Amino acid sequence: MPGLTAPSDYAEEPPRHPALRINSKEPFNAEPHRSALVTSYITPVDFFYKRNHGPIPKVEDLSRYSVYISGLVNKPIQLSMADIWALPKYNVTATLQCAGNRRTAMSKVRKVRGVGWDISALGNATWGGAKLSDVLELVGIPKLSSVTSLGGKHVEFVSVDKCKEEKGGPYTASIPLKQATDPDADVLLAYEMNGEVLNRDHGYPLRVVVPGVIGARSVKWLDSINIIEEECQGFFTQKDYKMFPPTVDWDNINWSTRRPQMDFPVQSAICTLEDVDVIKEGKVVAVVLREWIYLLMGVKPGLRLADIRKTTCHMYLMDLRVISGLGFSSRLH
């Protein structure tokens, strides 16, 4: 793409914070120490996990960068950054998590493939940008549409990067059109993160942010948007990020039997202790529950979360109620 290019090697990678735990150097995949996740409600950009599938794209000339929207639409359009900036700007606080988060823990039970993430491949940020529902109106798709007049039912996002899984092709992902055109779904074409311009690791100059689903659908370094009839047919939609029962392994897997993963199961983790910490019998340990929790699904104030925790001596019941929040990153009472 003119203005934004994907290098073929790792010679010009951006700088990263030295405290990150590096799980893969090329491509660069890293996460913060688990304690960094509970130091503040908003995850600092430097400590937001880095998930990449190839060399980091570079902007050569921002004035020449544009996003092409086409497919099953009546009015294909080419949008520059100036066009995106001219649309109403929204700030959405949302949590993103890699679908492979906690893979090292999974491997202790049964060996799995993929990047060996601990528990910190997630982060909570305030994203700034244009709502995708506003952008799609520019190509003639009304808000709250589930199908276009030409039969489009899904929105495919295409990156400019080069992925080994795609044999050097770009990363792609898709979401249903009804989600993309719903203003309350808060899907963004984001150009800011925590009040600053996106950095290269996180998608500069423009990325998709899809709150409430796995991070794999929030495509970085956006090249184009296609309105299509079926789900994206790319590797990361059809042959990765799917949930299978324990009876399935790499010898008998049939990818077509499962839909692409979107939602996360409910999960929790203690970030103030390490896996190797040993608590002596009889010792009292206080684990502080913060006033906030990362929510990876859309919720509304009033939702109650009950959690029973059993130790060798006691059983505790915590009854938590969501009292505020934007739906994708909420506070507890």
XYZ file of C-alpha atoms in Angstrom:
333
model
C 0.000 0.000 0.000
C 1.285 3.502 -0.775
C 2.247 5.181 2.495
C 2.285 2.009 4.625
C 4.572 -0.937 3.929
C 5.342 -4.288 5.510
C 9.066 -5.095 5.780
C 10.337 -8.512 4.768
C 12.697 -8.777 7.742
C 13.074 -7.610 11.344
C 15.820 -5.039 10.826
C 13.664 -2.007 11.723
C 11.576 -3.127 14.663
C 10.342 -0.423 17.079
C 11.812 -0.069 20.593
C 10.112 -1.955 23.432
C 10.196 -1.717 27.217
C 12.996 -3.883 28.661
C 10.754 -5.212 31.449
C 8.529 -7.128 29.034
C 8.694 -10.900 29.071
C 9.596 -11.924 25.515
C 7.822 -15.094 24.387
C 8.961 -14.863 20.765
C 11.563 -12.522 19.305
C 10.776 -12.880 15.585
C 7.926 -12.194 15.254
C 7.911 -10.176 18.466
C 5.427 -11.397 21.073
C 5.710 -10.197 24.644
C 3.712 -9.533 27.798
C 4.255 -7.586 31.020
C 4.835 -9.106 34.421
C 1.471 -10.118 35.866
C 1.740 -7.513 38.628
C 1.635 -4.756 35.989
C -1.973 -5.663 35.205
C -3.177 -4.593 38.644
C -1.198 -1.398 39.147
C -3.761 0.732 37.310
C -7.179 0.447 35.709
C -5.766 1.546 32.335
C -2.815 -0.490 31.111
C 0.105 1.762 30.097
C 0.958 1.428 26.413
C 4.486 0.199 27.180
C 3.040 -2.670 29.232
C 0.205 -3.599 26.907
C 0.932 -7.031 25.465
C 2.473 -7.203 21.971
C 1.024 -9.794 19.574
C 2.488 -9.987 16.085
C 2.710 -12.470 13.221
C 5.470 -10.814 11.195
C 7.687 -7.722 10.918
C 6.057 -4.480 12.090
C 4.757 -2.334 9.182
C 6.138 1.169 8.677
C 4.469 4.391 7.569
C 6.504 5.925 4.761
C 4.121 8.772 3.927
C 0.947 9.258 5.964
C -0.524 11.589 3.333
C -0.551 8.681 0.866
C -2.113 6.187 3.267
C -5.743 5.202 2.698
C -8.240 2.430 3.416
C -10.279 0.980 0.565
C -13.808 -0.234 1.402
C -15.384 -2.456 -1.229
C -17.132 -5.768 -1.823
C -20.888 -6.263 -1.678
C -21.659 -2.544 -1.482
C -23.135 -0.055 -3.915
C -20.552 2.669 -3.345
C -16.923 1.516 -2.838
C -14.796 4.265 -1.344
C -11.167 5.155 -0.597
C -10.672 6.912 2.746
C -7.584 8.868 3.756
C -6.632 9.542 7.357
C -8.015 13.052 6.895
C -11.372 11.490 5.986
C -11.265 9.304 9.101
C -10.288 12.226 11.330
C -13.215 14.239 9.945
C -15.735 11.733 11.335
C -17.036 12.056 14.912
C -14.421 10.794 17.355
C -15.321 8.392 20.141
C -13.303 7.144 23.106
C -14.033 3.563 24.134
C -12.406 1.887 27.121
C -12.138 -1.790 26.278
C -10.086 -4.822 27.211
C -8.313 -6.871 24.555
C -6.951 -10.338 25.239
C -5.041 -12.730 23.034
C -7.001 -15.940 22.487
C -3.867 -17.872 23.458
C -3.477 -16.210 26.841
C -2.484 -18.665 29.626
C -1.236 -21.223 27.127
C 1.655 -22.163 29.437
C -0.874 -23.241 32.068
C -2.745 -25.297 29.472
C 0.489 -27.026 28.489
C 0.982 -28.231 32.062
C -2.118 -30.365 31.567
C -1.658 -31.213 27.902
C 0.914 -29.916 25.453
C -0.517 -27.309 23.086
C 0.964 -25.433 20.149
C 1.507 -21.718 19.880
C 3.204 -18.839 21.671
C 3.811 -19.670 25.338
C 1.828 -16.914 27.048
C 1.655 -16.648 30.826
C -1.424 -14.766 32.135
C -0.667 -11.241 30.928
C -1.599 -11.298 27.245
C -4.381 -8.844 27.937
C -4.681 -5.154 28.605
C -7.238 -2.436 29.173
C -6.954 0.757 27.128
C -8.966 3.774 26.073
C -9.149 3.711 22.295
C -9.948 6.796 20.236
C -11.279 6.814 16.702
C -14.269 6.686 14.382
C -17.084 4.212 14.857
C -17.194 1.594 12.136
C -20.955 2.085 11.904
C -20.344 5.701 10.820
C -17.684 4.638 8.328
C -19.928 2.024 6.722
C -22.660 4.597 6.211
C -20.275 6.266 3.757
C -20.604 3.228 1.475
C -24.378 3.151 1.798
C -24.820 0.658 4.651
C -27.335 1.957 7.218
C -26.811 1.474 10.923
C -28.187 -1.754 12.426
C -27.991 -3.576 9.098
C -27.538 -7.352 9.071
C -27.250 -7.689 5.282
C -26.494 -5.302 2.423
C -28.650 -4.950 -0.673
C -26.053 -7.059 -2.509
C -26.019 -9.837 0.089
C -23.082 -8.847 2.298
C -23.343 -10.289 5.815
C -19.800 -10.016 7.144
C -17.115 -7.336 7.352
C -13.585 -8.498 6.590
C -10.551 -6.532 7.764
C -7.287 -6.896 5.839
C -3.933 -5.858 7.294
C -0.843 -4.790 5.382
C 1.494 -7.086 7.328
C 3.169 -10.292 6.106
C 2.368 -13.450 8.053
C 4.156 -16.765 7.827
C 0.857 -18.546 8.459
C -0.516 -16.897 5.305
C 2.689 -17.712 3.374
C 3.660 -14.056 3.337
C 0.131 -12.777 2.867
C -1.699 -10.360 5.169
C -3.528 -11.011 8.405
C -7.317 -11.062 7.942
C -10.351 -11.424 10.198
C -14.068 -10.708 10.048
C -17.073 -9.912 12.202
C -20.812 -10.064 11.408
C -22.226 -7.015 9.639
C -24.884 -6.615 12.330
C -22.122 -6.133 14.913
C -20.176 -3.735 12.704
C -23.203 -1.507 12.057
C -24.439 -1.409 15.656
C -23.310 1.892 17.246
C -23.679 0.353 20.706
C -21.161 -2.380 19.825
C -18.495 0.369 19.844
C -16.418 -1.158 17.034
C -13.790 1.453 16.162
C -11.339 2.345 13.478
C -8.892 3.571 16.095
C -5.978 5.963 15.685
C -5.362 6.713 19.381
C -4.541 4.600 22.437
C -4.700 6.082 25.941
C -4.903 9.596 24.519
C -1.848 9.267 22.290
C -1.316 8.404 18.641
C -1.070 4.640 18.142
C 2.479 3.352 18.130
C 3.752 0.889 15.537
C 3.351 -2.197 17.707
C -0.308 -1.428 18.267
C -1.334 -0.679 14.699
C -0.218 2.794 13.617
C -1.705 4.566 11.774
C -5.101 2.812 11.927
C -6.447 -0.368 13.459
C -9.725 -2.053 14.219
C -10.867 -2.435 17.830
C -13.691 -4.927 18.361
C -14.663 -4.845 22.054
C -16.055 -7.930 23.737
C -14.406 -10.594 21.560
C -10.980 -12.201 21.257
C -8.164 -9.866 20.280
C -7.602 -11.780 17.037
C -10.526 -9.904 15.453
C -9.028 -6.453 16.158
C -6.856 -6.171 13.059
C -3.867 -3.793 13.104
C -2.278 -1.776 10.274
C -5.525 -1.660 8.333
C -5.210 -1.900 4.553
C -8.773 -2.524 3.387
C -12.278 -3.513 4.416
C -14.344 -5.968 2.391
C -18.069 -6.581 2.713
C -18.501 -10.302 2.065
C -21.249 -12.930 2.119
C -19.550 -15.557 4.294
C -17.039 -15.367 7.123
C -13.465 -14.544 6.213
C -11.682 -17.563 4.739
C -8.217 -16.614 5.995
C -6.000 -18.822 8.147
C -6.694 -16.995 11.410
C -10.449 -17.376 10.993
C -10.687 -20.872 9.538
C -7.619 -22.744 10.838
C -6.849 -21.068 14.130
C -8.715 -19.645 17.133
C -11.366 -22.349 17.352
C -12.486 -24.374 20.372
C -12.381 -28.180 20.255
C -13.091 -30.898 22.857
C -10.200 -32.874 24.428
C -10.854 -35.820 22.095
C -9.552 -33.781 19.149
C -5.815 -33.599 18.460
C -3.561 -32.548 15.563
C -3.962 -35.963 13.941
C -7.757 -35.931 13.692
C -8.693 -32.247 13.693
C -11.378 -31.128 11.250
C -11.396 -27.331 11.265
C -14.701 -27.077 9.414
C -16.639 -28.598 12.328
C -16.261 -25.508 14.522
C -17.171 -21.869 14.107
C -14.485 -19.207 14.587
C -14.066 -18.250 18.228
C -15.425 -14.874 19.239
C -16.248 -14.937 22.962
C -14.121 -15.862 25.977
C -15.094 -18.157 28.850
C -15.163 -16.616 32.318
C -11.746 -16.846 33.967
C -9.745 -15.298 36.785
C -6.155 -15.064 37.971
C -4.210 -13.811 40.987
C -1.594 -11.298 39.875
C 0.051 -10.538 43.222
C 1.537 -14.012 43.715
C 3.719 -16.162 41.483
C 3.042 -19.755 40.459
C 6.149 -20.802 42.415
C 5.107 -19.085 45.665
C 4.425 -21.541 48.490
C 2.113 -20.616 51.355
C 2.922 -22.406 54.600
C 0.127 -24.187 56.430
C -1.513 -21.965 58.998
C -0.286 -18.724 57.466
C -2.883 -16.060 56.717
C -2.545 -14.468 53.302
C -4.629 -11.496 52.219
C -5.405 -11.247 48.526
C -6.843 -7.826 47.744
C -9.684 -7.712 45.233
C -9.381 -4.529 43.221
C -12.430 -2.361 42.657
C -12.337 -3.174 38.968
C -12.232 -6.231 36.785
C -11.479 -6.692 33.101
C -14.602 -7.766 31.252
C -14.204 -9.384 27.868
C -17.871 -9.425 26.992
C -20.587 -6.797 26.844
C -22.231 -6.309 30.236
C -24.594 -3.814 31.792
C -24.640 -2.245 35.260
C -26.490 -4.578 37.608
C -24.870 -7.813 36.437
C -23.926 -10.002 39.402
C -20.863 -12.207 39.429
C -20.798 -14.958 42.054
C -17.531 -16.730 42.748
C -17.021 -19.579 45.209
C -13.427 -20.142 46.259
C -12.406 -23.178 48.280
C -9.170 -23.613 50.206
C -8.035 -26.480 52.412
C -9.670 -24.841 55.410
C -12.322 -22.408 54.292
C -14.795 -21.632 51.569
C -15.446 -18.030 50.604
C -18.342 -16.596 48.632
C -17.863 -13.300 46.888
C -20.973 -11.689 45.417
C -19.884 -8.932 43.061
C -22.078 -6.491 41.209
C -21.115 -4.404 38.201
C -22.028 -0.827 39.101
C -20.575 1.213 36.272
C -18.708 1.000 33.038
C -18.912 1.309 29.292
C -19.841 -2.337 28.811
C -16.395 -3.683 27.967
C -14.372 -2.649 31.011
C -16.334 -2.214 34.221
C -16.056 -1.500 37.924
C -17.274 -3.697 40.749
C -18.995 -3.115 44.062
